[in-house]
Tab-separated table of N, CA and C and ligand atoms in Angstrom:
chain	number	residue	atom	x	y	z
J	1	UNK	N	101.645	114.630	132.728
J	1	UNK	CA	101.359	113.456	131.898
J	1	UNK	C	100.446	112.492	132.667
J	2	UNK	N	99.307	112.183	132.083
J	2	UNK	CA	98.359	111.281	132.745
J	2	UNK	C	98.816	109.826	132.578
J	3	UNK	N	98.866	109.090	133.692
J	3	UNK	CA	99.243	107.671	133.586
J	3	UNK	C	98.185	106.799	134.263
J	4	UNK	N	98.217	105.520	133.894
J	4	UNK	CA	97.280	104.552	134.478
J	4	UNK	C	98.045	103.295	134.867
J	5	UNK	N	97.549	102.636	135.902
J	5	UNK	CA	98.149	101.364	136.309
J	5	UNK	C	97.626	100.254	135.403
J	6	UNK	N	98.557	99.444	134.918
J	6	UNK	CA	98.180	98.329	134.044
J	6	UNK	C	98.830	97.046	134.543
J	7	UNK	N	98.009	96.000	134.616
J	7	UNK	CA	98.547	94.669	134.934
J	7	UNK	C	98.077	93.731	133.833
J	8	UNK	N	99.018	92.997	133.250
J	8	UNK	CA	98.649	92.088	132.173
J	8	UNK	C	99.620	90.918	132.130
J	9	UNK	N	99.230	89.884	131.392
J	9	UNK	CA	100.108	88.725	131.231
J	9	UNK	C	100.582	88.684	129.790
J	10	UNK	N	101.894	88.502	129.620
J	10	UNK	CA	102.441	88.364	128.267
J	10	UNK	C	103.292	87.096	128.229
J	11	UNK	N	102.930	86.199	127.342
J	11	UNK	CA	103.643	84.919	127.202
J	11	UNK	C	103.794	84.207	128.548
J	12	UNK	N	102.719	84.231	129.320
J	12	UNK	CA	102.683	83.500	130.578
J	12	UNK	C	103.290	84.229	131.762
J	13	UNK	N	103.846	85.422	131.543
J	13	UNK	CA	104.475	86.142	132.646
J	13	UNK	C	103.663	87.397	132.965
J	14	UNK	N	103.480	87.677	134.265
J	14	UNK	CA	102.683	88.854	134.636
J	14	UNK	C	103.564	90.104	134.715
J	15	UNK	N	103.027	91.201	134.208
J	15	UNK	CA	103.716	92.492	134.262
J	15	UNK	C	102.773	93.524	134.869
J	16	UNK	N	103.361	94.501	135.584
J	16	UNK	CA	102.601	95.633	136.118
J	16	UNK	C	103.378	96.894	135.771
J	17	UNK	N	102.653	97.943	135.415
J	17	UNK	CA	103.364	99.180	135.065
J	17	UNK	C	102.421	100.371	135.127
J	18	UNK	N	102.995	101.548	135.264
J	18	UNK	CA	102.262	102.798	135.078
J	18	UNK	C	102.449	103.180	133.613
J	19	UNK	N	101.351	103.427	132.921
J	19	UNK	CA	101.425	103.665	131.480
J	19	UNK	C	100.799	104.998	131.118
J	20	UNK	N	101.455	105.709	130.246
J	20	UNK	CA	100.916	106.959	129.725
J	20	UNK	C	99.597	106.647	129.008
J	21	UNK	N	98.583	107.455	129.265
J	21	UNK	CA	97.233	107.161	128.757
J	21	UNK	C	97.186	106.984	127.238
J	22	UNK	N	98.014	107.722	126.511
J	22	UNK	CA	97.912	107.686	125.042
J	22	UNK	C	98.856	106.666	124.389
J	23	UNK	N	99.584	105.907	125.202
J	23	UNK	CA	100.585	104.994	124.615
J	23	UNK	C	99.918	103.785	123.958
J	24	UNK	N	100.354	103.471	122.738
J	24	UNK	CA	99.815	102.297	122.041
J	24	UNK	C	100.372	101.019	122.657
J	25	UNK	N	99.569	99.955	122.565
J	25	UNK	CA	100.001	98.674	123.137
J	25	UNK	C	101.319	98.208	122.516
J	26	UNK	N	101.463	98.361	121.217
J	26	UNK	CA	102.690	97.872	120.567
J	26	UNK	C	103.925	98.607	121.092
J	27	UNK	N	103.799	99.896	121.368
J	27	UNK	CA	104.931	100.649	121.921
J	27	UNK	C	105.196	100.237	123.367
J	28	UNK	N	104.125	99.979	124.096
J	28	UNK	CA	104.273	99.540	125.485
J	28	UNK	C	105.019	98.196	125.549
J	29	UNK	N	104.607	97.265	124.685
J	29	UNK	CA	105.250	95.949	124.682
J	29	UNK	C	106.734	96.077	124.354
J	30	UNK	N	107.029	96.825	123.307
J	30	UNK	CA	108.420	96.907	122.840
J	30	UNK	C	109.283	97.801	123.739
J	31	UNK	N	108.778	98.990	124.038
J	31	UNK	CA	109.644	99.986	124.704
J	31	UNK	C	109.648	99.846	126.232
J	32	UNK	N	108.486	99.520	126.814
J	32	UNK	CA	108.417	99.466	128.277
J	32	UNK	C	108.733	98.058	128.797
J	33	UNK	N	108.208	97.028	128.107
J	33	UNK	CA	108.407	95.657	128.598
J	33	UNK	C	109.569	94.949	127.892
J	34	UNK	N	110.129	95.611	126.889
J	34	UNK	CA	111.244	95.035	126.125
J	34	UNK	C	110.871	93.706	125.465
J	35	UNK	N	109.602	93.593	125.065
J	35	UNK	CA	109.141	92.400	124.350
J	35	UNK	C	109.116	92.769	122.870
J	36	UNK	N	110.167	92.391	122.170
J	36	UNK	CA	110.341	92.854	120.785
J	36	UNK	C	109.922	91.795	119.765
J	37	UNK	N	109.181	90.790	120.234
J	37	UNK	CA	108.727	89.747	119.315
J	37	UNK	C	107.457	90.161	118.583
J	38	UNK	N	107.159	91.435	118.570
J	38	UNK	CA	106.134	91.970	117.674
J	38	UNK	C	106.731	93.210	117.026
J	39	UNK	N	106.458	93.385	115.738
J	39	UNK	CA	107.078	94.497	114.999
J	39	UNK	C	106.102	95.644	114.763
J	40	UNK	N	106.653	96.794	114.442
J	40	UNK	CA	105.826	97.951	114.068
J	40	UNK	C	106.125	98.257	112.606
J	41	UNK	N	105.088	98.157	111.776
J	41	UNK	CA	105.293	98.462	110.359
J	41	UNK	C	104.738	99.811	110.002
J	42	UNK	N	103.423	99.985	110.173
J	42	UNK	CA	102.762	101.185	109.672
J	42	UNK	C	102.216	102.070	110.788
J	43	UNK	N	101.889	101.459	111.919
J	43	UNK	CA	101.277	102.212	113.029
J	43	UNK	C	99.849	102.651	112.731
J	44	UNK	N	99.296	102.214	111.625
J	44	UNK	CA	97.953	102.671	111.233
J	44	UNK	C	97.040	101.493	110.879
J	45	UNK	N	97.289	100.342	111.442
J	45	UNK	CA	96.496	99.123	111.262
J	45	UNK	C	96.360	98.638	109.819
J	46	UNK	N	97.371	98.889	109.014
J	46	UNK	CA	97.329	98.443	107.613
J	46	UNK	C	98.113	97.146	107.381
J	47	UNK	N	99.260	96.994	108.040
J	47	UNK	CA	100.225	95.973	107.585
J	47	UNK	C	100.167	94.647	108.342
J	48	UNK	N	99.734	94.654	109.589
J	48	UNK	CA	99.655	93.407	110.360
J	48	UNK	C	100.962	92.979	111.017
J	49	UNK	N	102.038	93.749	110.855
J	49	UNK	CA	103.328	93.350	111.445
J	49	UNK	C	103.270	93.270	112.964
J	50	UNK	N	102.319	93.990	113.563
J	50	UNK	CA	102.231	94.058	115.029
J	50	UNK	C	101.229	93.060	115.609
J	51	UNK	N	100.784	92.113	114.788
J	51	UNK	CA	99.724	91.203	115.251
J	51	UNK	C	100.177	90.345	116.444
J	52	UNK	N	99.343	90.347	117.464
J	52	UNK	CA	99.557	89.527	118.664
J	52	UNK	C	98.273	88.731	118.909
J	53	UNK	N	98.269	87.904	119.933
J	53	UNK	CA	97.006	87.302	120.355
J	53	UNK	C	96.577	87.924	121.662
J	54	UNK	N	95.343	88.361	121.719
J	54	UNK	CA	94.790	88.990	122.913
J	54	UNK	C	93.629	88.119	123.371
J	55	UNK	N	93.796	87.457	124.520
J	55	UNK	CA	92.790	86.507	124.998
J	55	UNK	C	92.404	85.513	123.893
J	56	UNK	N	93.415	85.030	123.178
J	56	UNK	CA	93.195	83.986	122.180
J	56	UNK	C	92.743	84.473	120.824
J	57	UNK	N	92.605	85.786	120.647
J	57	UNK	CA	92.130	86.306	119.361
J	57	UNK	C	93.203	87.216	118.773
J	58	UNK	N	93.530	87.007	117.494
J	58	UNK	CA	94.589	87.835	116.914
J	58	UNK	C	94.123	89.285	116.819
J	59	UNK	N	95.021	90.186	117.172
J	59	UNK	CA	94.689	91.615	117.209
J	59	UNK	C	95.923	92.404	116.804
J	60	UNK	N	95.697	93.545	116.195
J	60	UNK	CA	96.817	94.405	115.815
J	60	UNK	C	97.145	95.313	117.008
J	61	UNK	N	98.363	95.174	117.504
J	61	UNK	CA	98.732	95.874	118.742
J	61	UNK	C	98.909	97.376	118.548
J	62	UNK	N	98.841	97.850	117.295
J	62	UNK	CA	98.903	99.304	117.074
J	62	UNK	C	97.513	99.911	117.028
J	63	UNK	N	96.481	99.063	117.156
J	63	UNK	CA	95.122	99.605	117.066
J	63	UNK	C	94.495	99.788	118.444
J	64	UNK	N	95.250	99.491	119.489
J	64	UNK	CA	94.678	99.693	120.819
J	64	UNK	C	95.696	100.326	121.761
J	65	UNK	N	95.173	100.934	122.796
J	65	UNK	CA	96.028	101.567	123.789
J	65	UNK	C	96.498	100.523	124.806
J	66	UNK	N	97.649	100.792	125.379
J	66	UNK	CA	98.178	99.867	126.383
J	66	UNK	C	97.206	99.729	127.554
J	67	UNK	N	96.548	100.819	127.940
J	67	UNK	CA	95.627	100.752	129.090
J	67	UNK	C	94.448	99.817	128.819
J	68	UNK	N	94.117	99.618	127.554
J	68	UNK	CA	93.016	98.714	127.213
J	68	UNK	C	93.405	97.246	127.401
J	69	UNK	N	94.696	97.001	127.577
J	69	UNK	CA	95.164	95.620	127.769
J	69	UNK	C	95.181	95.228	129.242
J	70	UNK	N	94.707	96.116	130.113
J	70	UNK	CA	94.678	95.804	131.546
J	70	UNK	C	93.857	94.533	131.795
J	71	UNK	N	94.464	93.585	132.511
J	71	UNK	CA	93.746	92.345	132.850
J	71	UNK	C	93.691	91.327	131.727
J	72	UNK	N	94.361	91.605	130.606
J	72	UNK	CA	94.254	90.703	129.459
J	72	UNK	C	95.452	89.760	129.386
J	73	UNK	N	95.276	88.730	128.572
J	73	UNK	CA	96.317	87.729	128.375
J	73	UNK	C	96.823	87.847	126.938
J	74	UNK	N	98.117	88.153	126.804
J	74	UNK	CA	98.703	88.396	125.477
J	74	UNK	C	99.699	87.307	125.139
J	75	UNK	N	99.693	86.941	123.868
J	75	UNK	CA	100.688	85.974	123.411
J	75	UNK	C	101.376	86.541	122.173
J	76	UNK	N	102.701	86.358	122.114
J	76	UNK	CA	103.464	86.758	120.924
J	76	UNK	C	104.228	85.528	120.436
J	77	UNK	N	105.017	85.706	119.399
J	77	UNK	CA	105.781	84.556	118.884
J	77	UNK	C	106.843	84.088	119.871
J	78	UNK	N	107.109	84.851	120.918
J	78	UNK	CA	108.112	84.436	121.906
J	78	UNK	C	107.608	83.299	122.794
J	79	UNK	N	106.319	82.990	122.719
J	79	UNK	CA	105.799	81.828	123.461
J	79	UNK	C	106.490	80.570	122.940
J	80	UNK	N	106.950	79.733	123.847
J	80	UNK	CA	107.709	78.558	123.394
J	80	UNK	C	106.980	77.235	123.647
J	81	UNK	N	105.862	77.270	124.401
J	81	UNK	CA	105.248	75.997	124.786
J	81	UNK	C	103.924	75.736	124.070
J	82	UNK	N	103.732	76.377	122.930
J	82	UNK	CA	102.472	76.197	122.216
J	82	UNK	C	102.722	75.343	120.964
J	83	UNK	N	102.104	74.170	120.867
J	83	UNK	CA	102.376	73.269	119.738
J	83	UNK	C	102.064	73.903	118.375
J	84	UNK	N	100.985	74.678	118.284
J	84	UNK	CA	100.638	75.283	116.984
J	84	UNK	C	101.707	76.295	116.580
J	85	UNK	N	102.091	77.135	117.536
J	85	UNK	CA	103.128	78.140	117.233
J	85	UNK	C	104.432	77.462	116.855
J	86	UNK	N	104.792	76.437	117.588
J	86	UNK	CA	106.053	75.754	117.303
J	86	UNK	C	106.035	75.136	115.913
J	87	UNK	N	104.909	74.550	115.542
J	87	UNK	CA	104.799	73.943	114.224
J	87	UNK	C	104.892	75.022	113.131
J	88	UNK	N	104.238	76.144	113.349
J	88	UNK	CA	104.297	77.243	112.377
J	88	UNK	C	105.723	77.774	112.243
J	89	UNK	N	106.401	77.943	113.365
J	89	UNK	CA	107.774	78.465	113.307
J	89	UNK	C	108.668	77.519	112.507
J	90	UNK	N	108.512	76.221	112.742
J	90	UNK	CA	109.326	75.243	112.009
J	90	UNK	C	109.019	75.292	110.511
J	91	UNK	N	107.728	75.366	110.170
J	91	UNK	CA	107.351	75.371	108.749
J	91	UNK	C	107.794	76.650	108.049
J	92	UNK	N	107.675	77.786	108.720
J	92	UNK	CA	108.117	79.035	108.086
J	92	UNK	C	109.603	78.950	107.740
J	93	UNK	N	110.354	78.314	108.621
J	93	UNK	CA	111.788	78.173	108.371
J	93	UNK	C	112.031	77.155	107.250
J	94	UNK	N	111.412	75.991	107.362
J	94	UNK	CA	111.658	74.920	106.388
J	94	UNK	C	111.178	75.285	104.991
J	95	UNK	N	110.090	76.041	104.909
J	95	UNK	CA	109.505	76.372	103.605
J	95	UNK	C	109.970	77.730	103.066
J	96	UNK	N	110.964	78.300	103.685
J	96	UNK	CA	111.498	79.604	103.230
J	96	UNK	C	110.369	80.630	103.087
J	97	UNK	N	109.557	80.729	104.133
J	97	UNK	CA	108.399	81.617	104.079
J	97	UNK	C	108.733	83.041	104.527
J	98	UNK	N	110.011	83.344	104.630
J	98	UNK	CA	110.377	84.718	104.982
J	98	UNK	C	111.668	85.116	104.270
J	99	UNK	N	111.759	86.411	104.030
J	99	UNK	CA	113.010	86.951	103.483
J	99	UNK	C	113.564	87.941	104.502
J	100	UNK	N	113.029	89.165	104.528
J	100	UNK	CA	113.522	90.105	105.555
J	100	UNK	C	112.987	89.727	106.934
J	101	UNK	N	111.842	89.039	106.972
J	101	UNK	CA	111.271	88.574	108.242
J	101	UNK	C	110.453	89.608	108.993
J	102	UNK	N	110.295	90.775	108.410
J	102	UNK	CA	109.607	91.824	109.162
J	102	UNK	C	108.131	91.499	109.407
J	103	UNK	N	107.510	90.903	108.410
J	103	UNK	CA	106.081	90.590	108.549
J	103	UNK	C	105.849	89.306	109.342
J	104	UNK	N	106.911	88.521	109.528
J	104	UNK	CA	106.759	87.143	110.003
J	104	UNK	C	106.059	86.996	111.362
J	105	UNK	N	106.415	87.765	112.394
J	105	UNK	CA	105.699	87.585	113.670
J	105	UNK	C	104.186	87.763	113.528
J	106	UNK	N	103.794	88.750	112.743
J	106	UNK	CA	102.362	88.992	112.533
J	106	UNK	C	101.718	87.862	111.749
J	107	UNK	N	102.415	87.389	110.717
J	107	UNK	CA	101.892	86.276	109.905
J	107	UNK	C	101.700	85.034	110.781
J	108	UNK	N	102.697	84.771	111.604
J	108	UNK	CA	102.655	83.571	112.442
J	108	UNK	C	101.516	83.668	113.467
J	109	UNK	N	101.360	84.841	114.087
J	109	UNK	CA	100.310	84.967	115.103
J	109	UNK	C	98.909	84.877	114.492
J	110	UNK	N	98.743	85.474	113.322
J	110	UNK	CA	97.428	85.379	112.661
J	110	UNK	C	97.151	83.928	112.245
J	111	UNK	N	98.201	83.253	111.781
J	111	UNK	CA	98.056	81.857	111.356
J	111	UNK	C	97.762	80.959	112.553
J	112	UNK	N	98.319	81.310	113.715
J	112	UNK	CA	98.049	80.508	114.918
J	112	UNK	C	96.559	80.497	115.237
J	113	UNK	N	95.969	81.673	115.166
J	113	UNK	CA	94.529	81.746	115.446
J	113	UNK	C	93.737	80.935	114.410
J	114	UNK	N	94.158	81.044	113.145
J	114	UNK	CA	93.466	80.285	112.097
J	114	UNK	C	93.517	78.786	112.394
J	115	UNK	N	94.726	78.266	112.681
J	115	UNK	CA	94.849	76.819	112.897
J	115	UNK	C	94.170	76.370	114.185
J	116	UNK	N	94.075	77.262	115.167
J	116	UNK	CA	93.367	76.907	116.403
J	116	UNK	C	91.871	76.753	116.120
J	117	UNK	N	91.365	77.553	115.187
J	117	UNK	CA	89.927	77.503	114.877
J	117	UNK	C	89.607	76.499	113.773
J	118	UNK	N	90.542	76.362	112.844
J	118	UNK	CA	90.328	75.511	111.678
J	118	UNK	C	91.609	74.717	111.408
J	119	UNK	N	91.726	73.523	111.952
J	119	UNK	CA	92.979	72.760	111.858
J	119	UNK	C	93.322	72.288	110.442
J	120	UNK	N	92.347	72.293	109.529
J	120	UNK	CA	92.638	71.826	108.166
J	120	UNK	C	92.174	72.871	107.128
J	121	UNK	N	92.763	74.039	107.131
J	121	UNK	CA	92.301	75.088	106.217
J	121	UNK	C	92.715	74.805	104.766
J	122	UNK	N	91.880	75.239	103.846
J	122	UNK	CA	92.247	75.166	102.421
J	122	UNK	C	93.184	76.333	102.117
J	123	UNK	N	93.782	76.300	100.917
J	123	UNK	CA	94.663	77.403	100.516
J	123	UNK	C	93.881	78.727	100.505
J	124	UNK	N	92.665	78.683	100.001
J	124	UNK	CA	91.846	79.907	99.965
J	124	UNK	C	91.564	80.433	101.366
J	125	UNK	N	91.293	79.508	102.278
J	125	UNK	CA	91.015	79.934	103.659
J	125	UNK	C	92.251	80.554	104.304
J	126	UNK	N	93.423	80.009	103.983
J	126	UNK	CA	94.663	80.581	104.526
J	126	UNK	C	94.867	81.988	103.959
J	127	UNK	N	94.711	82.104	102.643
J	127	UNK	CA	94.895	83.430	102.018
J	127	UNK	C	93.886	84.433	102.576
J	128	UNK	N	92.673	83.985	102.778
J	128	UNK	CA	91.646	84.872	103.313
J	128	UNK	C	91.997	85.310	104.737
J	129	UNK	N	92.460	84.355	105.553
J	129	UNK	CA	92.805	84.681	106.950
J	129	UNK	C	93.944	85.691	107.014
J	130	UNK	N	94.859	85.615	106.038
J	130	UNK	CA	96.047	86.475	106.082
J	130	UNK	C	95.873	87.759	105.266
J	131	UNK	N	94.653	88.055	104.853
J	131	UNK	CA	94.498	89.212	103.959
J	131	UNK	C	94.842	90.539	104.642
J	132	UNK	N	94.834	90.575	105.968
J	132	UNK	CA	95.183	91.813	106.681
J	132	UNK	C	96.661	91.919	107.020
J	133	UNK	N	97.446	90.957	106.542
J	133	UNK	CA	98.888	90.958	106.830
J	133	UNK	C	99.649	91.124	105.511
J	134	UNK	N	100.469	92.147	105.452
J	134	UNK	CA	101.170	92.463	104.200
J	134	UNK	C	102.622	91.982	104.257
J	135	UNK	N	103.047	91.341	103.159
J	135	UNK	CA	104.457	90.956	103.015
J	135	UNK	C	104.988	91.618	101.749
J	136	UNK	N	106.098	92.316	101.888
J	136	UNK	CA	106.666	93.015	100.726
J	136	UNK	C	107.689	92.161	99.986
J	137	UNK	N	108.029	90.997	100.539
J	137	UNK	CA	109.151	90.242	99.967
J	137	UNK	C	108.755	88.963	99.244
J	138	UNK	N	107.897	88.160	99.851
J	138	UNK	CA	107.821	86.744	99.445
J	138	UNK	C	106.844	86.434	98.325
J	139	UNK	N	105.885	87.285	98.066
J	139	UNK	CA	104.841	86.929	97.101
J	139	UNK	C	103.800	85.994	97.694
J	140	UNK	N	103.898	85.720	98.973
J	140	UNK	CA	102.906	84.977	99.762
J	140	UNK	C	102.882	83.466	99.526
J	141	UNK	N	103.370	83.000	98.374
J	141	UNK	CA	103.229	81.568	98.056
J	141	UNK	C	103.803	80.684	99.166
J	142	UNK	N	105.043	80.971	99.571
J	142	UNK	CA	105.671	80.111	100.582
J	142	UNK	C	105.066	80.293	101.973
J	143	UNK	N	104.472	81.440	102.214
J	143	UNK	CA	103.793	81.644	103.502
J	143	UNK	C	102.573	80.723	103.573
J	144	UNK	N	101.801	80.713	102.500
J	144	UNK	CA	100.608	79.852	102.457
J	144	UNK	C	101.023	78.386	102.571
J	145	UNK	N	102.103	78.037	101.862
J	145	UNK	CA	102.614	76.656	101.919
J	145	UNK	C	103.033	76.293	103.355
J	146	UNK	N	103.700	77.216	104.020
J	146	UNK	CA	104.171	76.957	105.391
J	146	UNK	C	102.997	76.735	106.337
J	147	UNK	N	101.962	77.528	106.194
J	147	UNK	CA	100.791	77.371	107.081
J	147	UNK	C	100.118	76.026	106.803
J	148	UNK	N	100.023	75.695	105.522
J	148	UNK	CA	99.408	74.435	105.140
J	148	UNK	C	100.225	73.247	105.669
J	149	UNK	N	101.542	73.333	105.553
J	149	UNK	CA	102.400	72.244	106.046
J	149	UNK	C	102.387	72.151	107.569
J	150	UNK	N	102.280	73.293	108.233
J	150	UNK	CA	102.186	73.267	109.701
J	150	UNK	C	100.894	72.555	110.110
J	151	UNK	N	99.819	72.854	109.391
J	151	UNK	CA	98.531	72.209	109.687
J	151	UNK	C	98.645	70.700	109.476
J	152	UNK	N	99.278	70.291	108.374
J	152	UNK	CA	99.412	68.859	108.063
J	152	UNK	C	100.260	68.159	109.129
J	153	UNK	N	101.318	68.832	109.552
J	153	UNK	CA	102.194	68.217	110.551
J	153	UNK	C	101.487	68.071	111.902
J	154	UNK	N	100.688	69.058	112.275
J	154	UNK	CA	99.928	68.970	113.530
J	154	UNK	C	98.897	67.842	113.449
J	155	UNK	N	98.291	67.726	112.279
J	155	UNK	CA	97.269	66.689	112.071
J	155	UNK	C	97.893	65.300	112.197
J	156	UNK	N	99.078	65.179	111.610
J	156	UNK	CA	99.796	63.902	111.651
J	156	UNK	C	100.085	63.495	113.103
J	157	UNK	N	100.552	64.490	113.881
J	157	UNK	CA	100.860	64.216	115.295
J	157	UNK	C	99.602	63.797	116.041
J	158	UNK	N	98.496	64.471	115.732
J	158	UNK	CA	97.232	64.147	116.400
J	158	UNK	C	96.771	62.744	116.044
J	159	UNK	N	96.905	62.383	114.750
J	159	UNK	CA	96.486	61.047	114.301
J	159	UNK	C	97.327	59.954	114.970
J	160	UNK	N	98.612	60.287	115.204
J	160	UNK	CA	99.522	59.287	115.781
J	160	UNK	C	99.329	59.139	117.288
J	161	UNK	N	98.676	60.138	117.909
J	161	UNK	CA	98.554	60.115	119.384
J	161	UNK	C	97.491	59.110	119.835
D	201	LIG	S1	102.048	98.280	112.711
D	201	LIG	FE1	100.108	97.578	113.319
D	201	LIG	S2	99.113	97.072	111.472
D	201	LIG	FE2	101.028	97.922	110.821
D	202	LIG	S1	109.455	88.642	104.535
D	202	LIG	FE1	109.894	90.766	104.224
D	202	LIG	S2	107.951	91.709	104.532
D	202	LIG	FE2	107.503	89.603	104.568
């Protein structure tokens, strides 16, 4: 079995490991590093459940190999010190934006990137940003509302500062 040395940062912590060349990043995170704050839905880049942030850009962790993450900085919903993520987590809960919750980590991570780039997105912009993330339960309405409310709450804090 061919393996490669990988060093990467996940949620601010550095990890080093020998990784099988063909292992997907999402499997590496969950099975080798025990970081289960990203889900596996389809394994074929359709559903978005595995969305993480890679060097600040949302990416589907089932679309790349673990070895490709060497030297990269990864963020998942387990990050606790990010104001945008914290605001999104609060809004998803308050606005009942999840039922089974399977899609939620991916929705939140994709939304984080959106709000980092566009702090005041319209409903259409939110729906457009989330078009690669599938939810089988909610009908999307409350997800869009949660992202919009998270944006408003962040804006309010900024105005008050
Ligand atoms: S598990 Fe990666 S997109 Fe579905
Ligand atoms: S809350 Fe169940 S898939 Fe979205």
